[in-house]
Coordinates of C-alpha atoms in Angstrom, one line a residue:
M23 CA -10.7 16.8 7.3
H24 CA -14.2 16.4 8.7
T25 CA -14.7 13.0 6.9
T26 CA -11.5 11.6 8.4
N27 CA -12.2 12.7 11.9
T28 CA -15.8 11.5 11.9
L29 CA -14.9 8.0 10.6
R30 CA -12.0 7.7 13.1
R31 CA -14.2 8.5 16.0
S32 CA -16.7 5.9 14.8
A33 CA -13.9 3.3 14.4
I34 CA -12.6 4.0 17.9
A35 CA -16.1 3.4 19.3
L36 CA -16.6 0.2 17.4
L37 CA -13.1 -1.0 18.3
T38 CA -13.6 -0.4 22.0
A39 CA -17.0 -2.3 22.0
A40 CA -15.5 -5.2 20.1
T41 CA -12.4 -5.4 22.4
L42 CA -14.5 -6.0 25.5
G43 CA -15.6 -9.5 24.4
L44 CA -12.3 -10.8 23.2
A45 CA -10.1 -13.2 25.1
P46 CA -6.3 -13.0 24.7
T47 CA -5.9 -16.8 24.7
A48 CA -8.1 -17.4 21.6
L49 CA -5.9 -19.0 18.9
A50 CA -6.2 -18.9 15.1
D51 CA -8.0 -21.6 13.2
T52 CA -6.8 -22.7 9.8
G53 CA -9.6 -21.0 7.8
H54 CA -8.3 -22.1 4.4
Q55 CA -11.5 -23.9 3.3
G56 CA -14.9 -22.6 2.4
S57 CA -14.3 -18.9 3.2
S58 CA -14.5 -15.8 1.0
W59 CA -11.4 -13.7 1.7
R60 CA -11.0 -10.0 0.8
A61 CA -8.0 -7.8 0.7
A62 CA -8.2 -5.2 3.5
W63 CA -4.7 -3.7 3.4
A64 CA -1.6 -4.2 1.2
A65 CA 1.9 -3.0 0.5
S66 CA 3.9 -3.9 -2.6
P67 CA 7.1 -5.8 -1.8
Q68 CA 10.5 -4.4 -2.8
S69 CA 14.0 -5.8 -2.8
P70 CA 16.4 -4.5 -0.1
T71 CA 17.6 -0.9 -0.8
A72 CA 18.3 2.4 1.0
P73 CA 18.4 5.2 -1.6
F74 CA 17.2 8.0 0.7
T75 CA 17.6 7.2 4.4
A76 CA 18.8 4.3 6.4
N77 CA 16.4 1.4 7.0
W78 CA 16.6 -2.2 8.2
S79 CA 16.3 -4.0 4.8
L80 CA 19.9 -4.4 3.9
Q81 CA 21.1 -5.7 7.2
G82 CA 17.9 -7.7 8.1
F83 CA 17.2 -9.0 11.6
D84 CA 18.6 -11.3 14.2
N85 CA 16.9 -12.2 17.5
Q86 CA 14.7 -9.2 17.1
T87 CA 10.9 -8.4 17.1
V88 CA 9.4 -6.1 14.6
R89 CA 6.1 -4.4 15.3
Q90 CA 4.1 -2.9 12.4
V91 CA 0.9 -0.8 12.4
V92 CA -1.5 -0.9 9.4
R93 CA -5.0 0.4 8.9
V94 CA -7.6 -1.8 7.2
T95 CA -10.3 -0.4 5.0
T96 CA -13.0 -3.1 5.3
S97 CA -14.5 -5.1 8.2
G98 CA -14.6 -8.8 8.9
T99 CA -15.1 -11.4 11.6
R100 CA -11.7 -13.0 11.1
A101 CA -8.4 -11.8 9.8
R102 CA -5.1 -13.3 8.4
I103 CA -1.8 -11.8 7.3
E104 CA 0.3 -12.3 4.2
L105 CA 4.1 -12.5 4.7
T106 CA 6.6 -12.3 1.8
N107 CA 10.1 -13.4 1.1
R108 CA 9.8 -12.4 -2.6
Y109 CA 13.3 -10.9 -2.8
G110 CA 15.0 -13.1 -0.2
S111 CA 18.0 -15.2 -1.3
T112 CA 17.6 -17.7 1.6
P113 CA 14.6 -19.2 3.5
L114 CA 13.1 -16.9 6.0
R115 CA 12.1 -18.3 9.4
I116 CA 9.3 -16.6 11.3
A117 CA 9.7 -17.9 14.9
G118 CA 6.3 -16.5 15.8
A119 CA 3.8 -13.8 15.1
T120 CA 0.8 -12.0 16.7
V121 CA -1.9 -9.6 15.6
A122 CA -3.6 -7.2 17.9
R123 CA -5.6 -4.0 18.0
T124 CA -3.4 -0.9 18.1
A125 CA -3.3 1.2 21.2
E126 CA -0.9 4.1 20.7
G127 CA 2.5 3.9 19.0
S128 CA 3.9 0.5 19.4
A129 CA 1.5 -0.5 22.3
V130 CA -1.4 -2.8 21.7
R131 CA -4.8 -3.1 23.5
P132 CA -5.1 -5.5 26.3
G133 CA -7.3 -8.5 25.5
S134 CA -6.8 -8.3 21.8
V135 CA -3.5 -10.1 21.2
R136 CA -3.9 -13.2 19.0
Q137 CA -1.1 -15.7 18.3
L138 CA -1.0 -16.4 14.6
R139 CA -0.6 -19.9 13.3
F140 CA 0.6 -21.2 10.0
D141 CA -1.1 -24.5 9.1
G142 CA -1.6 -24.9 12.8
R143 CA 2.0 -24.2 13.8
A144 CA 3.3 -21.2 15.7
S145 CA 6.4 -20.9 13.5
V146 CA 7.0 -21.2 9.7
T147 CA 9.8 -21.0 7.1
I148 CA 9.1 -19.1 3.9
P149 CA 11.3 -20.2 1.0
A150 CA 13.3 -17.7 -1.0
G151 CA 11.0 -16.0 -3.4
G152 CA 7.9 -17.3 -1.5
T153 CA 4.8 -15.7 0.0
L154 CA 2.4 -17.3 2.4
L155 CA -0.8 -16.6 4.4
S156 CA -1.3 -17.2 8.1
D157 CA -4.3 -19.2 9.4
A158 CA -7.4 -17.2 10.2
A159 CA -7.3 -15.4 13.6
N160 CA -10.5 -15.0 15.5
L161 CA -10.2 -11.2 15.7
P162 CA -13.2 -9.2 14.4
V163 CA -12.0 -6.0 12.8
E164 CA -13.8 -2.8 11.6
A165 CA -13.0 -0.7 8.7
F166 CA -10.6 2.1 9.5
E167 CA -9.2 0.6 12.6
S168 CA -5.5 -0.1 13.0
L169 CA -4.0 -3.5 13.6
T170 CA -0.5 -4.2 15.0
V171 CA 1.3 -7.1 13.5
T172 CA 4.3 -8.3 15.5
L173 CA 7.0 -10.7 14.0
Y174 CA 9.7 -12.5 16.1
L175 CA 12.7 -13.2 14.0
A176 CA 14.9 -15.4 16.1
E177 CA 17.6 -16.2 13.5
K178 CA 19.5 -14.1 11.1
T179 CA 17.2 -13.2 8.2
G180 CA 19.7 -11.8 5.8
P181 CA 18.5 -8.8 3.7
A182 CA 14.8 -8.3 4.0
T183 CA 12.0 -8.0 1.5
F184 CA 10.2 -4.8 2.5
H185 CA 8.2 -1.8 1.4
H186 CA 10.4 1.3 1.4
I187 CA 8.2 4.3 2.0
S188 CA 5.4 3.5 4.3
S189 CA 4.4 6.9 5.6
A190 CA 4.0 5.0 8.9
T191 CA 6.2 4.1 11.8
S192 CA 7.5 0.5 12.4
Y193 CA 9.2 -0.5 15.7
R194 CA 12.0 -2.9 16.6
A195 CA 13.1 -4.5 19.9
D196 CA 15.7 -7.0 20.9
G197 CA 14.6 -10.6 21.8
D198 CA 11.1 -12.0 21.7
R199 CA 8.5 -9.2 22.5
R200 CA 5.5 -10.6 20.7
A201 CA 3.3 -10.6 23.8
D202 CA 4.3 -7.2 25.1
L203 CA 1.3 -4.9 25.6
T204 CA 3.4 -1.7 26.1
G205 CA 5.8 -0.3 23.6
A206 CA 8.6 0.3 26.2
A207 CA 11.0 -2.3 24.6
F208 CA 10.5 -0.9 21.1
Q209 CA 13.1 1.8 21.1
E210 CA 14.1 1.7 17.4
T211 CA 11.9 3.0 14.6
S212 CA 11.7 2.9 10.8
A213 CA 9.5 4.4 8.1
S214 CA 9.2 1.1 6.2
W215 CA 7.3 -2.1 6.4
Y216 CA 9.2 -5.5 6.5
F217 CA 8.0 -8.9 5.3
L218 CA 4.4 -7.9 5.7
S219 CA 2.6 -7.5 2.4
G220 CA -1.1 -7.9 3.2
V221 CA -4.0 -8.3 5.6
E222 CA -7.1 -10.1 4.5
V223 CA -10.5 -10.5 6.2
T224 CA -13.6 -12.7 5.8
G225 CA -17.1 -12.6 7.1
G226 CA -18.9 -9.5 8.2
R227 CA -21.2 -7.2 6.3
E228 CA -19.2 -7.3 3.1
S229 CA -19.0 -11.1 3.1
G230 CA -19.2 -12.6 -0.4
R231 CA -18.9 -9.2 -2.2
R232 CA -16.2 -8.8 -4.9
N233 CA -16.0 -5.0 -4.8
G234 CA -12.5 -4.1 -3.6
I235 CA -10.4 -1.4 -5.3
V236 CA -6.7 -1.6 -5.9
T237 CA -4.8 1.7 -6.5
F238 CA -1.7 1.0 -8.6
G239 CA 1.2 3.4 -9.2
D240 CA 4.2 5.2 -7.9
S241 CA 5.0 7.6 -5.1
I242 CA 1.8 9.7 -5.6
T243 CA -0.2 6.5 -4.9
D244 CA 2.2 5.4 -2.2
G245 CA 1.6 8.7 -0.4
V246 CA 4.9 10.5 -0.5
G247 CA 4.3 14.0 0.9
S248 CA 1.5 13.0 3.1
T249 CA 1.6 13.3 6.9
V250 CA 3.4 10.3 8.5
D251 CA 1.2 8.1 10.7
A252 CA -2.0 10.0 9.7
D253 CA -3.3 7.8 6.8
R254 CA -3.7 10.8 4.5
R255 CA -2.7 9.2 1.1
Y256 CA -5.3 9.5 -1.7
P257 CA -6.3 5.8 -1.4
D258 CA -7.0 6.4 2.3
A259 CA -9.2 9.4 1.5
L260 CA -11.0 7.5 -1.2
A261 CA -11.9 4.6 1.2
E262 CA -13.2 7.2 3.7
R263 CA -15.2 9.0 1.1
L264 CA -16.8 5.7 -0.1
A265 CA -17.8 4.9 3.5
E266 CA -19.2 8.3 4.2
A267 CA -21.3 8.0 1.0
G268 CA -22.8 4.8 2.4
R269 CA -20.9 2.7 -0.3
P270 CA -18.1 1.1 1.7
R271 CA -15.5 -0.7 -0.3
A272 CA -12.0 -1.9 0.5
V273 CA -9.2 0.2 -1.0
V274 CA -5.7 -1.3 -1.0
N275 CA -2.6 0.5 -2.0
H276 CA -0.1 -1.0 -4.4
G277 CA 2.0 2.1 -5.0
I278 CA 5.8 2.1 -4.9
A279 CA 7.7 5.4 -4.8
G280 CA 9.8 5.8 -7.9
N281 CA 8.3 2.9 -9.7
Q282 CA 8.1 2.8 -13.5
V283 CA 5.8 1.1 -16.0
V284 CA 8.4 -0.2 -18.5
N285 CA 11.7 0.0 -16.6
D286 CA 13.0 -2.0 -13.7
T287 CA 15.0 0.1 -11.3
T288 CA 17.6 -0.7 -8.6
W289 CA 15.8 1.2 -5.9
A290 CA 12.1 1.5 -6.9
G291 CA 11.0 -2.0 -7.6
E292 CA 10.4 -4.2 -10.6
K293 CA 8.6 -2.5 -13.5
G294 CA 4.9 -2.2 -13.3
L295 CA 4.4 -4.5 -16.3
K296 CA 5.8 -7.3 -14.2
R297 CA 4.7 -6.6 -10.7
F298 CA 1.1 -5.9 -11.8
R299 CA 0.4 -9.6 -12.0
Q300 CA 1.7 -10.3 -8.5
D301 CA 0.5 -7.2 -6.8
V302 CA -2.8 -6.5 -8.4
L303 CA -4.1 -9.6 -10.2
A304 CA -3.5 -11.8 -7.2
E305 CA -5.5 -9.7 -4.7
P306 CA -8.8 -11.4 -3.5
G307 CA -12.1 -9.8 -3.7
V308 CA -11.2 -7.0 -6.1
R309 CA -13.4 -5.5 -8.8
T310 CA -11.6 -2.3 -9.9
V311 CA -8.0 -1.1 -10.3
I312 CA -7.0 2.6 -10.6
V313 CA -3.8 3.1 -12.6
L314 CA -1.7 6.2 -12.0
E315 CA 1.8 5.6 -13.3
G316 CA 4.3 6.8 -15.8
I317 CA 5.7 10.0 -14.5
N318 CA 8.9 8.3 -13.4
D319 CA 9.4 6.6 -16.8
I320 CA 9.3 10.2 -18.2
G321 CA 11.4 11.9 -15.5
G322 CA 13.7 9.1 -14.6
S323 CA 15.7 9.4 -17.9
T324 CA 16.7 13.0 -17.1
T325 CA 17.5 13.0 -13.4
T326 CA 20.5 11.6 -11.5
F327 CA 18.9 11.3 -8.1
P328 CA 18.7 8.9 -6.3
A329 CA 20.3 6.7 -9.0
A330 CA 21.7 6.8 -12.5
P331 CA 19.2 7.8 -15.2
T332 CA 16.9 5.0 -16.5
P333 CA 16.6 4.3 -20.3
D334 CA 14.6 6.9 -22.2
V335 CA 10.9 6.0 -22.7
S336 CA 8.9 7.5 -25.4
A337 CA 5.2 8.5 -25.1
A338 CA 4.4 5.6 -27.5
Q339 CA 6.2 3.1 -25.4
L340 CA 4.5 4.3 -22.2
I341 CA 1.1 4.1 -23.9
A342 CA 1.9 0.6 -25.0
G343 CA 2.7 -0.3 -21.4
H344 CA -0.6 1.1 -20.3
R345 CA -2.5 -1.0 -22.9
T346 CA -0.8 -4.1 -21.6
L347 CA -2.0 -3.4 -18.1
I348 CA -5.5 -2.8 -19.3
R349 CA -5.5 -6.1 -21.3
E350 CA -4.2 -8.1 -18.3
A351 CA -6.8 -6.5 -16.0
H352 CA -9.7 -7.2 -18.4
A353 CA -8.5 -10.8 -18.8
K354 CA -9.1 -11.1 -15.0
G355 CA -12.5 -9.4 -15.2
L356 CA -11.3 -6.2 -13.6
K357 CA -12.6 -2.7 -14.4
V358 CA -9.7 -0.3 -15.1
V359 CA -9.7 3.4 -14.4
G360 CA -7.0 5.4 -15.9
A361 CA -5.6 8.5 -14.1
T362 CA -3.8 11.4 -15.9
L363 CA -0.2 12.2 -14.9
T364 CA 0.0 15.1 -12.5
P365 CA 2.1 18.3 -13.1
I366 CA 5.9 18.4 -13.0
K367 CA 6.7 22.1 -13.5
G368 CA 9.0 23.3 -10.7
S369 CA 10.2 19.8 -10.0
S370 CA 13.4 18.0 -10.9
Y371 CA 11.6 16.3 -13.7
N372 CA 10.7 19.5 -15.5
T373 CA 12.1 19.8 -19.0
P374 CA 10.3 20.8 -22.3
A375 CA 10.8 17.2 -23.7
N376 CA 9.4 15.6 -20.5
E377 CA 6.4 18.0 -20.5
A378 CA 5.7 17.1 -24.1
K379 CA 5.6 13.4 -23.2
R380 CA 3.4 14.0 -20.3
D381 CA 0.9 16.0 -22.4
A382 CA 0.9 13.2 -25.1
V383 CA 0.2 10.5 -22.6
N384 CA -2.5 12.5 -20.8
D385 CA -4.2 13.2 -24.1
W386 CA -4.2 9.5 -24.9
I387 CA -5.6 8.6 -21.5
R388 CA -8.4 11.3 -21.8
T389 CA -9.4 10.6 -25.4
S390 CA -8.5 7.0 -26.5
G391 CA -11.3 5.2 -24.8
A392 CA -8.8 2.5 -23.8
Y393 CA -9.7 2.8 -20.1
D394 CA -13.1 1.9 -18.8
A395 CA -13.2 5.3 -17.1
V396 CA -10.8 8.2 -16.6
V397 CA -10.0 10.4 -13.6
D398 CA -8.2 13.7 -14.5
F399 CA -5.8 14.0 -11.5
D400 CA -3.7 16.4 -13.6
R401 CA -6.4 19.0 -13.8
T402 CA -7.6 18.3 -10.3
V403 CA -4.3 19.4 -8.7
A404 CA -3.0 21.8 -11.3
D405 CA -2.8 25.6 -10.7
P406 CA -5.5 27.2 -12.9
A407 CA -3.1 30.1 -13.5
D408 CA -0.2 27.9 -14.5
P409 CA -1.7 24.4 -15.5
D410 CA 1.7 22.7 -15.9
R411 CA 2.4 23.4 -12.2
I412 CA 0.7 21.9 -9.1
L413 CA -1.4 24.3 -7.2
P414 CA 0.7 25.8 -4.3
A415 CA -2.0 24.8 -1.8
Y416 CA -1.7 21.2 -2.9
D417 CA 2.1 21.1 -3.2
S418 CA 4.1 19.2 -0.6
G419 CA 7.1 21.4 -1.4
D420 CA 8.9 19.6 -4.3
G421 CA 6.7 20.6 -7.2
L422 CA 5.8 16.9 -7.8
H423 CA 4.1 15.3 -4.8
P424 CA 0.8 16.5 -3.4
N425 CA 0.3 17.2 0.3
D426 CA -2.6 16.0 2.4
A427 CA -5.0 18.5 0.9
G428 CA -3.9 17.6 -2.6
Y429 CA -4.4 13.9 -1.9
E430 CA -7.9 14.6 -0.5
A431 CA -8.7 16.6 -3.7
M432 CA -7.6 13.6 -5.8
A433 CA -9.9 11.3 -3.9
G434 CA -12.7 13.7 -4.4
A435 CA -12.2 13.8 -8.1
L436 CA -13.1 10.1 -8.6
D437 CA -16.6 9.4 -9.8
L438 CA -17.9 6.8 -7.3
D439 CA -20.4 5.5 -9.9
E440 CA -17.5 4.6 -12.2
L441 CA -15.5 2.6 -9.7

C-alpha cells in the first residue's frame, strides 16, 4: 500500500544516515537506572511444539547461531532485548549476542553490529522459567527499521521457548557466527522466533511518553495469512497509519495463532486469561490494549485439526473471560478496546451453533459498554452480500484469516481518537 512504501523509504533514508556515524566497537552500557524504557517490538512466548510444520523448538540448539529479524515501531537512542526461557525445563546459557541493523535476509549492515552485554558480561544463563533484559546498546533506531538479533548457543539448549508463527524468516548456522556481516553461513531457515520475546528502546522523540499500544489475540492478530517477511499484519498497518497521521505510537503484537481465552492448548499457548498478565501487563510504556480473541474458544471445540477438540465454551463463559481481561487492564491503568470476532462461514469452524455463539459475543462487545471503545472488525471484513462470510477480496483462502488487504482494512477501521 502507499502508506507502507512511503514509510519504508523514509525509514531506509534515516537508517542510512544514522549508520554512517556508528562504530562497530561501541559496547552496551548497563542502562538499568534512570531511563524510561518503551516496548518497541514483542512476540508472545510459547512452549515447544510443531503442530503444522517442522521447526527448531523441540530439538533446540547446540553450538549454533540463530539470527532473527524484527521490525520496531518506535524510535529511540538506545535499545535492549528481552530473552525468555519461560517454558524451558533447564537453565539456558546464551554464550553471546549481538544486535545490528538489517541489510538483506540474514546479512547485517557494516558498522552497526553491537555486542550485547548482560549486567556487563558477554554471556548469561537464564534460569528455567525466567526472562531477562540485556543492557542498553548504543544503537539509535528509527521506527519501522529492522533490527537483526543474533544469539550464539554454544551448549545444548534442550527444547526451546519460541513463538511459533512469526510470518518472518529466522536463520541458523553452525558455530559462532555472531559477528558475520554476510548471511553466507546461515543456510537453514525457519518461520518462527526463538528465545527472543521483546525489543525495548529509550530516549528519542517519544522519550517519557506512555502511549504504546498492545494488540492481544490469536492468529488474526499474529498475522496468519499475511505475506511473509513483508510486515503486513494488522498491528503493522496500524503503526504505519498512526505515523502517517502524525501521531506516532509504538504498536506491539501479542497474538498467538490458535490461542484461546479460557482454555489452555497443547499447541497454541496458555489461555489468554493467564498469559495476559505476563504478555500485556508487563510491557513498559503502554497505554492501550486492543483485544481480539475468542474465535478459537468457539471453533476449537468442533474441529480435530491440528489437535483434539478443546472443551466446549459457552458465549457466557467467553464473555466472563473478556470481563476479566478488562478488569485486569483497568487495574493497571490501561484503556481497553474490544474487537468483534470476524466471520467464520466457509471455514472449518463454521457450524450453526458456533455462529450463534459468535453472534452473541459480538452483540455483547458492541452493546454492553464493558469495553472503553469498540472496533467492529466483523463488519469491516464481512461480505456485504453474505455478512457471515469474509469478503473474498479480504480472504487469505481459508474463510477465516484475512490477507494483506483485509489486515489493512482492519487497521483502517480503528478510530485513532479512541486508542
